[in-house]
Short mmCIF file of C-alpha atoms in Angstrom, two decimals:
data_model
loop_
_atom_site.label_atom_id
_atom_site.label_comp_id
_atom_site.label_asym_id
_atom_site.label_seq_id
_atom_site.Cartn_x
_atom_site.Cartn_y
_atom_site.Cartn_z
CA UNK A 1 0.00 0.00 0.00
CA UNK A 2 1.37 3.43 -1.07
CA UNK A 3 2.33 5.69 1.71
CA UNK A 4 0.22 8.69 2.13
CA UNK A 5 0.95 12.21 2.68
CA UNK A 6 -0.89 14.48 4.58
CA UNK A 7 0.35 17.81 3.48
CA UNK A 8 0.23 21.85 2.17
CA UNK A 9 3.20 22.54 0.14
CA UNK A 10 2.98 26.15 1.99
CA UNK A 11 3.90 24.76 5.11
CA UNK A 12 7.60 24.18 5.82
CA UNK A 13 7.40 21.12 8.23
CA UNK A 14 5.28 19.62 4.82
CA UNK A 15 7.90 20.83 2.32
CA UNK A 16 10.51 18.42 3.89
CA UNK A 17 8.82 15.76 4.05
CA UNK A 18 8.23 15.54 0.99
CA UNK A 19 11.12 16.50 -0.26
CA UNK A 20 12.80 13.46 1.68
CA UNK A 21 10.26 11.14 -0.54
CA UNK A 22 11.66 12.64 -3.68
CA UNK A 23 15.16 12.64 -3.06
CA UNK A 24 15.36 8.71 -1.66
CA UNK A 25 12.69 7.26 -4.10
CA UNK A 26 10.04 5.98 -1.36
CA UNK A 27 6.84 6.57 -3.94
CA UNK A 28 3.77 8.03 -2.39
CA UNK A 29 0.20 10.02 -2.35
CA UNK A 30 0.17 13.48 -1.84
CA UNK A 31 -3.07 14.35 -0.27
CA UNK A 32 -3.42 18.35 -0.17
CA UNK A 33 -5.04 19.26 3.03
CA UNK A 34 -5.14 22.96 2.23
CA UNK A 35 -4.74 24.82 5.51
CA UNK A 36 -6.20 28.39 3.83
CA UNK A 37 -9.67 26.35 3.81
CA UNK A 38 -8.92 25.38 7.42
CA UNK A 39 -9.11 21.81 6.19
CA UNK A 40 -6.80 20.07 8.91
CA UNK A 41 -9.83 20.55 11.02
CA UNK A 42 -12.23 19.10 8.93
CA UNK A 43 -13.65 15.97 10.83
CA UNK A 44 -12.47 14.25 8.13
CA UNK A 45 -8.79 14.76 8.71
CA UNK A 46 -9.35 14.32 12.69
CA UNK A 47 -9.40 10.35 11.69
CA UNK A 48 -5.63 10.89 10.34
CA UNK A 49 -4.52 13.18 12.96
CA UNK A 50 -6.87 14.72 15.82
CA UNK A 51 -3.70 16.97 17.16
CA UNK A 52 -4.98 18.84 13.54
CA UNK A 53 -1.85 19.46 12.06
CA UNK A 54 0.06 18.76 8.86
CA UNK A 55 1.86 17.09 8.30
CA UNK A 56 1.09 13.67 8.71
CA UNK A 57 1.29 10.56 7.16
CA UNK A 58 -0.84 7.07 6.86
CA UNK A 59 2.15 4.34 6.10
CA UNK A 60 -0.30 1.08 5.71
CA UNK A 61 -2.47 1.40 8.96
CA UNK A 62 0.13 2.98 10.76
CA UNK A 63 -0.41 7.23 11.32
CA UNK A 64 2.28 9.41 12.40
CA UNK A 65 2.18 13.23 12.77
CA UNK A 66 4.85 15.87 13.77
CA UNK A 67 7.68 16.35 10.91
CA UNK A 68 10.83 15.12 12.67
CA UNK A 69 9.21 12.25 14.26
CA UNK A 70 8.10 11.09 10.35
CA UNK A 71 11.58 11.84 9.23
CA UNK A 72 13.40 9.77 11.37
CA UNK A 73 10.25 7.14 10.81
CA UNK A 74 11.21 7.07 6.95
CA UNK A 75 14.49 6.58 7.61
CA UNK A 76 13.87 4.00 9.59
CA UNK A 77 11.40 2.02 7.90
CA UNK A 78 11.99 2.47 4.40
CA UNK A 79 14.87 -0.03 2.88
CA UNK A 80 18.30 1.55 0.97
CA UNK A 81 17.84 5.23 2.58
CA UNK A 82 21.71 6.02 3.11
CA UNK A 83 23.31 6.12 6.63
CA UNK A 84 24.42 9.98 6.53
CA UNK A 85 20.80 10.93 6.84
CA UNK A 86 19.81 9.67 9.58
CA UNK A 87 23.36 7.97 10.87
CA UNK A 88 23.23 5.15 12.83
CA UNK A 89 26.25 5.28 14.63
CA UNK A 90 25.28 6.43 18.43
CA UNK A 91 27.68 9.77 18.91
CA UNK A 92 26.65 10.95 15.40
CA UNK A 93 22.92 10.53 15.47
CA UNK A 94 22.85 12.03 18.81
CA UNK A 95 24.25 15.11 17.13
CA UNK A 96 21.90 15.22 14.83
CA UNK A 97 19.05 15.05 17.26
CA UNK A 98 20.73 17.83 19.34
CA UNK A 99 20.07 20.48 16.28
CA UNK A 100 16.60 18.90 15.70
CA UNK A 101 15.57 19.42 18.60
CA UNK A 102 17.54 22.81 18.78
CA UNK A 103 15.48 23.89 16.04
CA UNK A 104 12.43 23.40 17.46
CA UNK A 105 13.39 24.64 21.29
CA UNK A 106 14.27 27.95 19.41
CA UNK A 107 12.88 28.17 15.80
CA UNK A 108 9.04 28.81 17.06
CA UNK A 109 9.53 32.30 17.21
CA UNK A 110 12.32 31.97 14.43
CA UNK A 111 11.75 32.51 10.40
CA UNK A 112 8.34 30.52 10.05
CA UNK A 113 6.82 32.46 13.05
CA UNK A 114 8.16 35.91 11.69
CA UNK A 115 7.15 35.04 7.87
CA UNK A 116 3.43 34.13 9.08
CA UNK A 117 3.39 37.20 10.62
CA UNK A 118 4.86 39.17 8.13
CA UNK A 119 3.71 37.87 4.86
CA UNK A 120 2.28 34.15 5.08
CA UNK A 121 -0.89 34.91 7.37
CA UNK A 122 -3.66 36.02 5.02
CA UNK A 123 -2.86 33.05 2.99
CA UNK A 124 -4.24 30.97 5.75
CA UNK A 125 -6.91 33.72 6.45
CA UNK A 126 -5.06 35.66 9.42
CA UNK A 127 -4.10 39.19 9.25
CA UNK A 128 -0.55 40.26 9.23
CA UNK A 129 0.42 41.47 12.66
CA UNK A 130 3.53 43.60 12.76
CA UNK A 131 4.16 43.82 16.11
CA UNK A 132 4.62 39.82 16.27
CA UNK A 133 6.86 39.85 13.21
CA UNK A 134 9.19 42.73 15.17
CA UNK A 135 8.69 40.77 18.08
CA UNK A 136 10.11 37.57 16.48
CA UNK A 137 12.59 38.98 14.30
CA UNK A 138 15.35 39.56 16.97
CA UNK A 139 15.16 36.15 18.05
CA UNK A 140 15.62 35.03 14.42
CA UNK A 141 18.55 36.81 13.49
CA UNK A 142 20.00 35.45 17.11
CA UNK A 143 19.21 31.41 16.04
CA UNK A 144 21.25 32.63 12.48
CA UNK A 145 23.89 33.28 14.36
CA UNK A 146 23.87 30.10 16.29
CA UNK A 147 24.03 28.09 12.75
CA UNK A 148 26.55 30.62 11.79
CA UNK A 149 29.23 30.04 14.53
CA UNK A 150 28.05 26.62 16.07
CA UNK A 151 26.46 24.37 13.87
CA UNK A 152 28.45 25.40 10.93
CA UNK A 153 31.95 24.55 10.95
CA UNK A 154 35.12 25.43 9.02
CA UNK A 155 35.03 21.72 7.89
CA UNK A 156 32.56 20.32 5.94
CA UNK A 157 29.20 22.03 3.79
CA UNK A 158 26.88 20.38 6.12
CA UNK A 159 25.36 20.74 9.56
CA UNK A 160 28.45 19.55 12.35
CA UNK A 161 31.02 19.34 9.81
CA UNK A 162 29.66 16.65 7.73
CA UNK A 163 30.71 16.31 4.30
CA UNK A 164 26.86 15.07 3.68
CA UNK A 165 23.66 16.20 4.60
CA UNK A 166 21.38 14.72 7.36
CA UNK A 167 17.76 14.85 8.39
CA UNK A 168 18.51 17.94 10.53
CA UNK A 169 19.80 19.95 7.38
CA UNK A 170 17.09 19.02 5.05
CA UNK A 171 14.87 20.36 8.01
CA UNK A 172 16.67 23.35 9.24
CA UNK A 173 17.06 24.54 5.58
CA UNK A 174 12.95 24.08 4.79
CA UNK A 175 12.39 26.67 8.02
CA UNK A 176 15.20 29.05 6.75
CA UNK A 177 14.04 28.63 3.07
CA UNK A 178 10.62 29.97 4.33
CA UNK A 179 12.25 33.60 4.16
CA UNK A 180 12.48 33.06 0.88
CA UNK A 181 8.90 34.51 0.47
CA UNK A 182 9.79 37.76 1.65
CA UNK A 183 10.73 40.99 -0.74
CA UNK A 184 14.17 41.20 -1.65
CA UNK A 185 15.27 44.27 0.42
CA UNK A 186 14.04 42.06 3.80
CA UNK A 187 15.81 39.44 2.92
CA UNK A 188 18.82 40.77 2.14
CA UNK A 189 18.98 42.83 5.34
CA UNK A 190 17.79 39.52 7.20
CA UNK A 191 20.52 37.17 5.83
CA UNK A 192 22.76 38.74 3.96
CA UNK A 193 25.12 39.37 6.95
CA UNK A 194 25.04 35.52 6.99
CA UNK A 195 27.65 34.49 4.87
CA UNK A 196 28.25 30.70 5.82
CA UNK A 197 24.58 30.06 6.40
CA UNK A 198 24.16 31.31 2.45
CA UNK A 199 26.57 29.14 1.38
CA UNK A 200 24.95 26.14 2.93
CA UNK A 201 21.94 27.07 1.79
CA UNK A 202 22.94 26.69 -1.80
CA UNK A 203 24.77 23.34 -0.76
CA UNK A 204 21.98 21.90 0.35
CA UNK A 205 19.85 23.16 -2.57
CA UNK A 206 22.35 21.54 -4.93
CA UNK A 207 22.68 18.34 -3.21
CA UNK A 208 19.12 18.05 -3.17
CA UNK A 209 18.70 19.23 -6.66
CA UNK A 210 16.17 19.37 -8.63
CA UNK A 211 13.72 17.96 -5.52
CA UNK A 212 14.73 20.98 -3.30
CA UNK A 213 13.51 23.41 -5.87
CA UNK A 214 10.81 22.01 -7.27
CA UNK A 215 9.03 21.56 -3.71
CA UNK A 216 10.05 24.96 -2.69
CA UNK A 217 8.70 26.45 -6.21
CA UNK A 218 5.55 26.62 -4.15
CA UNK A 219 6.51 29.73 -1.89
CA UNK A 220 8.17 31.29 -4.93
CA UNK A 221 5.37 31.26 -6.62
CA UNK A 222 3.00 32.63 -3.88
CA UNK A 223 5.24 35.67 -3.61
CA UNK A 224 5.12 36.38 -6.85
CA UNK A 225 1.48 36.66 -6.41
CA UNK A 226 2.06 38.53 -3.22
CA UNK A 227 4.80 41.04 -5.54
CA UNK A 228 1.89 41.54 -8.61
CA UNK A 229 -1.01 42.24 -5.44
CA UNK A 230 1.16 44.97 -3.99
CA UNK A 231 2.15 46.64 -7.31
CA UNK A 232 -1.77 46.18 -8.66
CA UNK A 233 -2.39 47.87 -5.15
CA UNK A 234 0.42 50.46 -5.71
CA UNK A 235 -1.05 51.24 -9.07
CA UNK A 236 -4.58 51.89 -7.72
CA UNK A 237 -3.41 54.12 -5.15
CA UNK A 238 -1.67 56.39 -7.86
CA UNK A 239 -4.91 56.29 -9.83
CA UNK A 240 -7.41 56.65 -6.93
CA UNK A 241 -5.15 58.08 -4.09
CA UNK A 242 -7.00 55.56 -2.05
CA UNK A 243 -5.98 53.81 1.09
CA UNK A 244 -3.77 50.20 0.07
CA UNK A 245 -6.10 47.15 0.03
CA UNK A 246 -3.16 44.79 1.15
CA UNK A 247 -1.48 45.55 4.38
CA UNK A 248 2.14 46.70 4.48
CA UNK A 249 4.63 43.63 4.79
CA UNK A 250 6.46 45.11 7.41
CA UNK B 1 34.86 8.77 33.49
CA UNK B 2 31.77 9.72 35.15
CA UNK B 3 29.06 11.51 33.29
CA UNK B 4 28.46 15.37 33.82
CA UNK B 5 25.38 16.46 33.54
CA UNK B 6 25.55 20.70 33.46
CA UNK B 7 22.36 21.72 35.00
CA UNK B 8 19.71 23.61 37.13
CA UNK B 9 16.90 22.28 38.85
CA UNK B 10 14.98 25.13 38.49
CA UNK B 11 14.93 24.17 34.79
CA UNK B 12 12.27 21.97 34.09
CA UNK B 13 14.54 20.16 30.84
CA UNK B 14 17.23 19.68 33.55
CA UNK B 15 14.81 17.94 35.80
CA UNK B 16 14.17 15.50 33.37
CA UNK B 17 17.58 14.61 32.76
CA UNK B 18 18.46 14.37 36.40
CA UNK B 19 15.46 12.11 36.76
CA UNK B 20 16.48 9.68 34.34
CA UNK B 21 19.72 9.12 35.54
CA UNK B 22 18.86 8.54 39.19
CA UNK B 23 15.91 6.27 37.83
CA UNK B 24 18.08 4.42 35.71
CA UNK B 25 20.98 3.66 38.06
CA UNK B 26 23.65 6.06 36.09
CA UNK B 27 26.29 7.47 38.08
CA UNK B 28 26.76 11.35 37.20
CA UNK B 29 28.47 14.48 38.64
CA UNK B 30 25.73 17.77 38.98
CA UNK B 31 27.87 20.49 37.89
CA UNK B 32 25.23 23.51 39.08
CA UNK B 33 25.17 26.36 36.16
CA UNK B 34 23.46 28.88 38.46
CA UNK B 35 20.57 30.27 36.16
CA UNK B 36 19.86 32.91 38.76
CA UNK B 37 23.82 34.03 38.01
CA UNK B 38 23.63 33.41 34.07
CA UNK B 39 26.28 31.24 34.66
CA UNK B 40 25.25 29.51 30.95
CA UNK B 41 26.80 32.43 29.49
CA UNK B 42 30.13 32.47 31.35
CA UNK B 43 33.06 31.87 29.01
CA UNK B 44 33.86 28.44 30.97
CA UNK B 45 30.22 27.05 30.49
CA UNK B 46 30.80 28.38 26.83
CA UNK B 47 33.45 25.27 26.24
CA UNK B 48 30.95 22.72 26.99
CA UNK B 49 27.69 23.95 25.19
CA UNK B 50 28.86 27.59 22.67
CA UNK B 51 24.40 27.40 22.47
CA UNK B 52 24.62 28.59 26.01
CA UNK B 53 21.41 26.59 27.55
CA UNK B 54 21.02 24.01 30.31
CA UNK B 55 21.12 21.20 30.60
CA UNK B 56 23.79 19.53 28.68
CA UNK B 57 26.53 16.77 29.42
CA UNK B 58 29.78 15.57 28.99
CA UNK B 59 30.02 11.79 28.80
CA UNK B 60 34.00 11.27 27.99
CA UNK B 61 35.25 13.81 25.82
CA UNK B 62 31.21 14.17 23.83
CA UNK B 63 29.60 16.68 24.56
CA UNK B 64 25.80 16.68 23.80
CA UNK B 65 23.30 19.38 24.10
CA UNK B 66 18.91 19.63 24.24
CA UNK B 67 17.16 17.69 26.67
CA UNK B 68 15.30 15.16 24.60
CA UNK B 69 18.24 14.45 22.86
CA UNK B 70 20.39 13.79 25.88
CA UNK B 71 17.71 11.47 26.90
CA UNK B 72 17.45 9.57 23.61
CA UNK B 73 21.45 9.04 23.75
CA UNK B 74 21.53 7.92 27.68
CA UNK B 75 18.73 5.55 26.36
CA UNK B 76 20.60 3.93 24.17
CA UNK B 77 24.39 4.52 25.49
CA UNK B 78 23.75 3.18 28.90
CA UNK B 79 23.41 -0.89 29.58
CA UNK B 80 20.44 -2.14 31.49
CA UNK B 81 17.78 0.63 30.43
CA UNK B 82 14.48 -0.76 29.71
CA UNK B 83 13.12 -0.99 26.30
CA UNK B 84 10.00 1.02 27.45
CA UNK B 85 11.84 4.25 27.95
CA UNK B 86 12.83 4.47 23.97
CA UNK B 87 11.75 1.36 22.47
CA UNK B 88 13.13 -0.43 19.72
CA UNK B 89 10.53 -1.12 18.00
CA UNK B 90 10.01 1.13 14.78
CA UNK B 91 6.13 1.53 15.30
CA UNK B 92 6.68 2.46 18.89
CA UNK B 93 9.39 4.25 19.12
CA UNK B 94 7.87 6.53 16.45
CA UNK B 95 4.80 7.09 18.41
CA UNK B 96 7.39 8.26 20.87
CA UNK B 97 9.12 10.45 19.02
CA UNK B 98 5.54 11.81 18.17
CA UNK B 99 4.51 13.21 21.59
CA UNK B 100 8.01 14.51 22.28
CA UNK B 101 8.19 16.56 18.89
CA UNK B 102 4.95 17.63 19.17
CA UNK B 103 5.60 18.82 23.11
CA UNK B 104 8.22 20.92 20.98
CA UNK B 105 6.59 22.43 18.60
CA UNK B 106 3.09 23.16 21.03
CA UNK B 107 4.53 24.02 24.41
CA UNK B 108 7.19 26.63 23.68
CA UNK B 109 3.91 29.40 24.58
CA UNK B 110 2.70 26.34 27.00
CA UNK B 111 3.27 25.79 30.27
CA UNK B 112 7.42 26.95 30.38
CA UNK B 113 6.42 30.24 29.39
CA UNK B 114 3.62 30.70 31.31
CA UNK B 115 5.00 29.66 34.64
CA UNK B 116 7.97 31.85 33.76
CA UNK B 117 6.09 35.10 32.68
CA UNK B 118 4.02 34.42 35.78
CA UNK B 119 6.14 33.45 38.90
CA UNK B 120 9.79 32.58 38.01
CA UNK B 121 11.35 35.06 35.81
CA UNK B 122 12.65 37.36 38.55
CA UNK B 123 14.72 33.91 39.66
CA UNK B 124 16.53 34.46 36.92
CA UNK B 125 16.27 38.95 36.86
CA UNK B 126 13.70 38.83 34.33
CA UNK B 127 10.87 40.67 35.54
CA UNK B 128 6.92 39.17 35.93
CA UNK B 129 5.21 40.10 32.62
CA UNK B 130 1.55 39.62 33.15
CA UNK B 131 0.37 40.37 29.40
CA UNK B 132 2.77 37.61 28.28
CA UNK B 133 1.51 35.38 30.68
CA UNK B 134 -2.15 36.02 29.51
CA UNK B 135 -1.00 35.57 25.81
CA UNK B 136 0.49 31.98 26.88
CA UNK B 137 -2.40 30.62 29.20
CA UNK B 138 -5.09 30.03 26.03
CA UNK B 139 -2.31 28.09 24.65
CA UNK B 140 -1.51 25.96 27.40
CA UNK B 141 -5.32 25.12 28.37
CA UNK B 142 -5.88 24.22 24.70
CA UNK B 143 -2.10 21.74 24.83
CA UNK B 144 -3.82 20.40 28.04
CA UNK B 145 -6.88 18.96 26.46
CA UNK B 146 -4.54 17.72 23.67
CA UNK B 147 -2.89 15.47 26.31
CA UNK B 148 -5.91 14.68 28.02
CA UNK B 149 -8.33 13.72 24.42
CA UNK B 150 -5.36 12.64 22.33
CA UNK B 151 -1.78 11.35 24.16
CA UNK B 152 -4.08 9.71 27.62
CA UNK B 153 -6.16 7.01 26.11
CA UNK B 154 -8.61 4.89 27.84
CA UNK B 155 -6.35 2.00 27.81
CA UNK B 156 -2.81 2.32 29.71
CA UNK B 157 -2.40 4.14 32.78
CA UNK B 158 0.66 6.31 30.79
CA UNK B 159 0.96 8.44 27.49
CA UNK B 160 -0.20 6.20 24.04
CA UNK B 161 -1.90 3.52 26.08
CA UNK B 162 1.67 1.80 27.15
CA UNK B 163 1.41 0.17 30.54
CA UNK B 164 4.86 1.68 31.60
CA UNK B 165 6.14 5.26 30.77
CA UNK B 166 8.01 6.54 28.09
CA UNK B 167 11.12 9.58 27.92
CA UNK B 168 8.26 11.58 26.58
CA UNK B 169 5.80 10.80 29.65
CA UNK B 170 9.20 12.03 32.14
CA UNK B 171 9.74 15.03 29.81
CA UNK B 172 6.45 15.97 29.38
CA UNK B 173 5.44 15.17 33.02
CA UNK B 174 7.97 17.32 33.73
CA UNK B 175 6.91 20.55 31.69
CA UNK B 176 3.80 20.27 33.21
CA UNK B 177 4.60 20.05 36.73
CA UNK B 178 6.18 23.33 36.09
CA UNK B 179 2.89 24.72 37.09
CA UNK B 180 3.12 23.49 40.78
CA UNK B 181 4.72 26.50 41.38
CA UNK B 182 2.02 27.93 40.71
CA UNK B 183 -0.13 28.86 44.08
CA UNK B 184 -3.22 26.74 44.74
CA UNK B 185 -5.98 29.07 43.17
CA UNK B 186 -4.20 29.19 39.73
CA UNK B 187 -3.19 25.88 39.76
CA UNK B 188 -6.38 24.82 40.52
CA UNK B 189 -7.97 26.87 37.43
CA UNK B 190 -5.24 25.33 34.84
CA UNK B 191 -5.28 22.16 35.81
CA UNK B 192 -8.79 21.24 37.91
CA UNK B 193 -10.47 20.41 34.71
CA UNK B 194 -8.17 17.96 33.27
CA UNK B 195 -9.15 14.84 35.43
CA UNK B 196 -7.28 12.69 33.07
CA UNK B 197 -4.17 14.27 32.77
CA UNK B 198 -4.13 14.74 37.16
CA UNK B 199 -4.59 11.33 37.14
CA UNK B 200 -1.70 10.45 34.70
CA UNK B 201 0.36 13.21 36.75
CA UNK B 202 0.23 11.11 39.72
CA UNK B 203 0.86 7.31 37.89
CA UNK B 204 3.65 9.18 36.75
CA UNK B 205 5.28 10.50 40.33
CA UNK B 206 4.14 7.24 41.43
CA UNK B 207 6.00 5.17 38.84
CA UNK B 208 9.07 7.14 39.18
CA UNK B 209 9.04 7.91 43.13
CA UNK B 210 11.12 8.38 45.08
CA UNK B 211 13.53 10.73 42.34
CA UNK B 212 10.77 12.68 40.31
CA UNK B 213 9.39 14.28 43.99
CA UNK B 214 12.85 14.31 45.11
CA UNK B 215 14.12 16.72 41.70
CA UNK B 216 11.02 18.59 41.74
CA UNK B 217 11.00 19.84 44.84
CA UNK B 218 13.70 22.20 44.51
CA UNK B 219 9.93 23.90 42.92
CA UNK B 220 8.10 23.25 45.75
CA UNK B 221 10.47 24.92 47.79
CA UNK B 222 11.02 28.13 45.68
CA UNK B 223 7.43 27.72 45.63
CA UNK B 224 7.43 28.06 49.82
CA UNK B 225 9.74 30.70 49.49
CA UNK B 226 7.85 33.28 47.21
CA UNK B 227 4.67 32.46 49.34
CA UNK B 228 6.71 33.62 52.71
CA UNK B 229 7.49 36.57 51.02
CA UNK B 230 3.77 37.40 49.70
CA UNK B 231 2.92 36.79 53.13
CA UNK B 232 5.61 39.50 54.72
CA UNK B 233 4.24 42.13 51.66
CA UNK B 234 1.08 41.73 52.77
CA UNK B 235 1.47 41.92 56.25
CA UNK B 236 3.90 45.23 55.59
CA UNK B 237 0.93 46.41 53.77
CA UNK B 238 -1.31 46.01 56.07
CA UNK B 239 0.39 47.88 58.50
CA UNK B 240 1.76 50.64 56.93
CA UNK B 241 -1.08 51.07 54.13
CA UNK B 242 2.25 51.00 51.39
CA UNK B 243 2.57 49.60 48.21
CA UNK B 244 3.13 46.07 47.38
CA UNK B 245 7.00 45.20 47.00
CA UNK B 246 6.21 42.18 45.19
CA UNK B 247 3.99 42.26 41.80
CA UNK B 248 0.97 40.42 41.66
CA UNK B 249 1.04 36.88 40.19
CA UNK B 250 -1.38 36.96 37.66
#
C-alpha cells in the first residue's frame, strides 16, 4: 500500500517531508489538506490526525504526525535510505538530534513564526500582525547566528562538519528557506550578513537538486502573487489616491 | 569517566535529565550552572555547550546538548535501560518520538512560558510580565486537552496507552509540573479540569518515586519561598497602608 501524505506545500514542516520522498525514491500520495480552507480541522482529517496538524502521514495502517518524528520514521522504515541521513552510529545521530531538537526549542519564534506574521498569514486567512513579526525577528537573526558560529563549521558544507547532509539539514534549511517569500530588500537585510549560512543554503539546494527546488517552487510562486497584489495595489493608489487594500509587509 | 550532567533544577529540561539518571541507576556528577547568576553564558560554560542553555553533558570527551536528545542518547548509550523508555521497535518508538516533537513544537507558549512570565522570571532577573503570561495561558489550556483527548487514552495508565512510561511521559510530566509552582488558586484553574491528565500526573510520580518528587522539589520549595514573602508584603501592607514590593502573580 502506497504511503500517504498528509500535506500543504505552503507549510515548511510539509515541504521536507516531501522532499525526503523525492530525493530517496520511497513513492507516495500526496493528499493536499489545504490549511487556507482550514481543512486540517475538517472531521475528516481528525481520523488521520486529531492533534490537527500537517503534516502527517498514513504508512499502511500505521499514522504518524509531527515532521521530525516522520523523518526519522522514513528513515527507519523504508529499505536503501543512506546512513548519513539519519546515521546510525550512536555519537553521530545524537548530534543530529541535538540540532533537531535545537530547532524546534528555538525556531518557534524563528523565520516561520516571523514570515506568518509578516507575509504568510492572510494566505491561511489571518491578518498580518507587525508587532509579532518585530517581536520575532530579533530572536531570528540570534538562532542565524547560532548556525553561523556553532552548527556550521570550518570543515565540511553540512550541519556539524559533515561532508553530507542529514535529516537535521534538510529540516533546518525548509524553516530558513521559508524567508524566501519575503521581498528582496528584507531578505537581504535579514541574511545577507550571513555568509556561511548562504553558502549552505545553496549546498543543500544543490545536493538536493532538482527535488529541493521544485518543492520549494511553491513559496516562490506565492510571492510572486504577493509582488503583482502589492504593485496592482500600488497602481490603484496612484490612480485613486485611495488607502492600500493589502497591508504593508512590514 | 563519570558523566556530567551541566544543570539547574529550576529548569524543568534539567529535571528531566536528572530524573532519568537517578531512575536508571547512572552514576553522574551535577555540575550547578546557576541560572539565577547566568552562569550559561560564562566563558567556561561556553566550552561545553557555545548554544549557552542548560542542561547539557559531557560523557568522555562528547559533549551533547537539548534535553530530549540527551535522553534519547543515555537511552541507548547506557546498559540495562528498559526498552519502554525508547523502544526499539520502529512503530513504537515513532509514536514516541511523536509526543516529544509535538511537546516541541506546542509548548514553547505552554506551560514553560507561562509559569515563567508568571512566577519565576525574577529567579533568573527577568521581571513578571503579566500580558505575556495572559498571551500563553489560552495556549496551554488548549495543549492540556490535547494530552488529556489525544496522548491519555482509555487504555494504559501512561501516554499512548503503554502500561509503563516513556522519555516523553518524564519530559512531558515534567513541563507540566512546572505549574506546581504555581499557588493553589491558579493551579487549581489550569489544571482542575483535566481529570485525566491529574490522574496520569500522579501514575507518573508514582512510577518514578522516590527521584521525580525528590528533583522537583527544589519547585516546591522556591514555591514556599515566594509564598513567605507574599505573606511578609502583605502583612507590611497592612500595616503601613504601602505599596506592594512584590507584583501580583497573575
Amino acid at each position: 500500500m502506497t504511503l500517504k501524505l498528509y500535506v500543504d506545500r505552503m507549510s515548511h514542516p510539509c515541504r521536507e517531508v516531501i522532499i525526503f520522498c523525492k530525493l530517496n525514491g520511497i513513492d507516495f500520495e500526496e493528499v493536499h489538506i489545504d490549511l487556507s480552507k482550514r481543512q486540517q480541522r475538517s472531521p475528516e482529517y481528525r481520523e488521520i490526525n486529531p492533534i490537527r496538524k500537517i503534516p502527517a502521514i498514513m504508512d499502511g495502517r500505521f499514522k504518524l504526525s509531527e515532521s521530525h518524528a516522520i523523518l526519522r520514521y522514513l528513515a527507519c522504515a523504508f529499505p536503501r535510505i543512506a546512513d548519513h541521513w539519519y546515521p546510525t552510529d550512536l555519537y553521530k545521530r545524537a548530534k543530529v538530534e541535538s540540532v533537531l531538537d535545537w530547532q524546534r526549542t528555538t525556531f518557534p519564534s524563528g523565520s516561520g513564526s516571523y514570515v506568518f506574521h509578516s507575509v504568510l498569514g492572510p494566505a491561511v486567512g489571518i491578518p498580518l500582525n507587525t508587532k509579532a513579526a518585530a517581536r520575532t525577528e530579533k530572536n531570528l537573526i540570534a538562532s542565524l547566528a547560532l548556525i553561523e558560529s556553532v552548527w556550521l563549521q570550518k570543515k565540511g558544507r553540512f550541519l556539524l562538519g559533515s561532508d553530507q547532509p542529514s535529516i537535521a539539514d534538510l529540516s533546518l534549511a525548509c524553516e530558513i528557506m521559508a524567508l524566501e517569500v519575503l521581498d528582496d530588500k528584507d531578505h537581504e537585510r535579514i541574511l545577507g550578513p550571513f555568509k556561511r549560512v548562504l553558502k549552505w543554503l545553496d549546498d543543500t539546494k544543490n545536493a538536493m537538486a532538482p527535488h529541493f527546488e521544485e518543492v520549494q517552487s511553491t513559496l516562490s510562486n506565492y510571492k510572486e502573487k504577493v509582488q503583482k497584489q502589492r504593485n496592482t495595489v500600488g497602481s490603484k493608489i496612484t490612480q485613486s489616491g485611495g488607502k492600500p487594500v493589502l497591508q504593508s509587509k512590514m
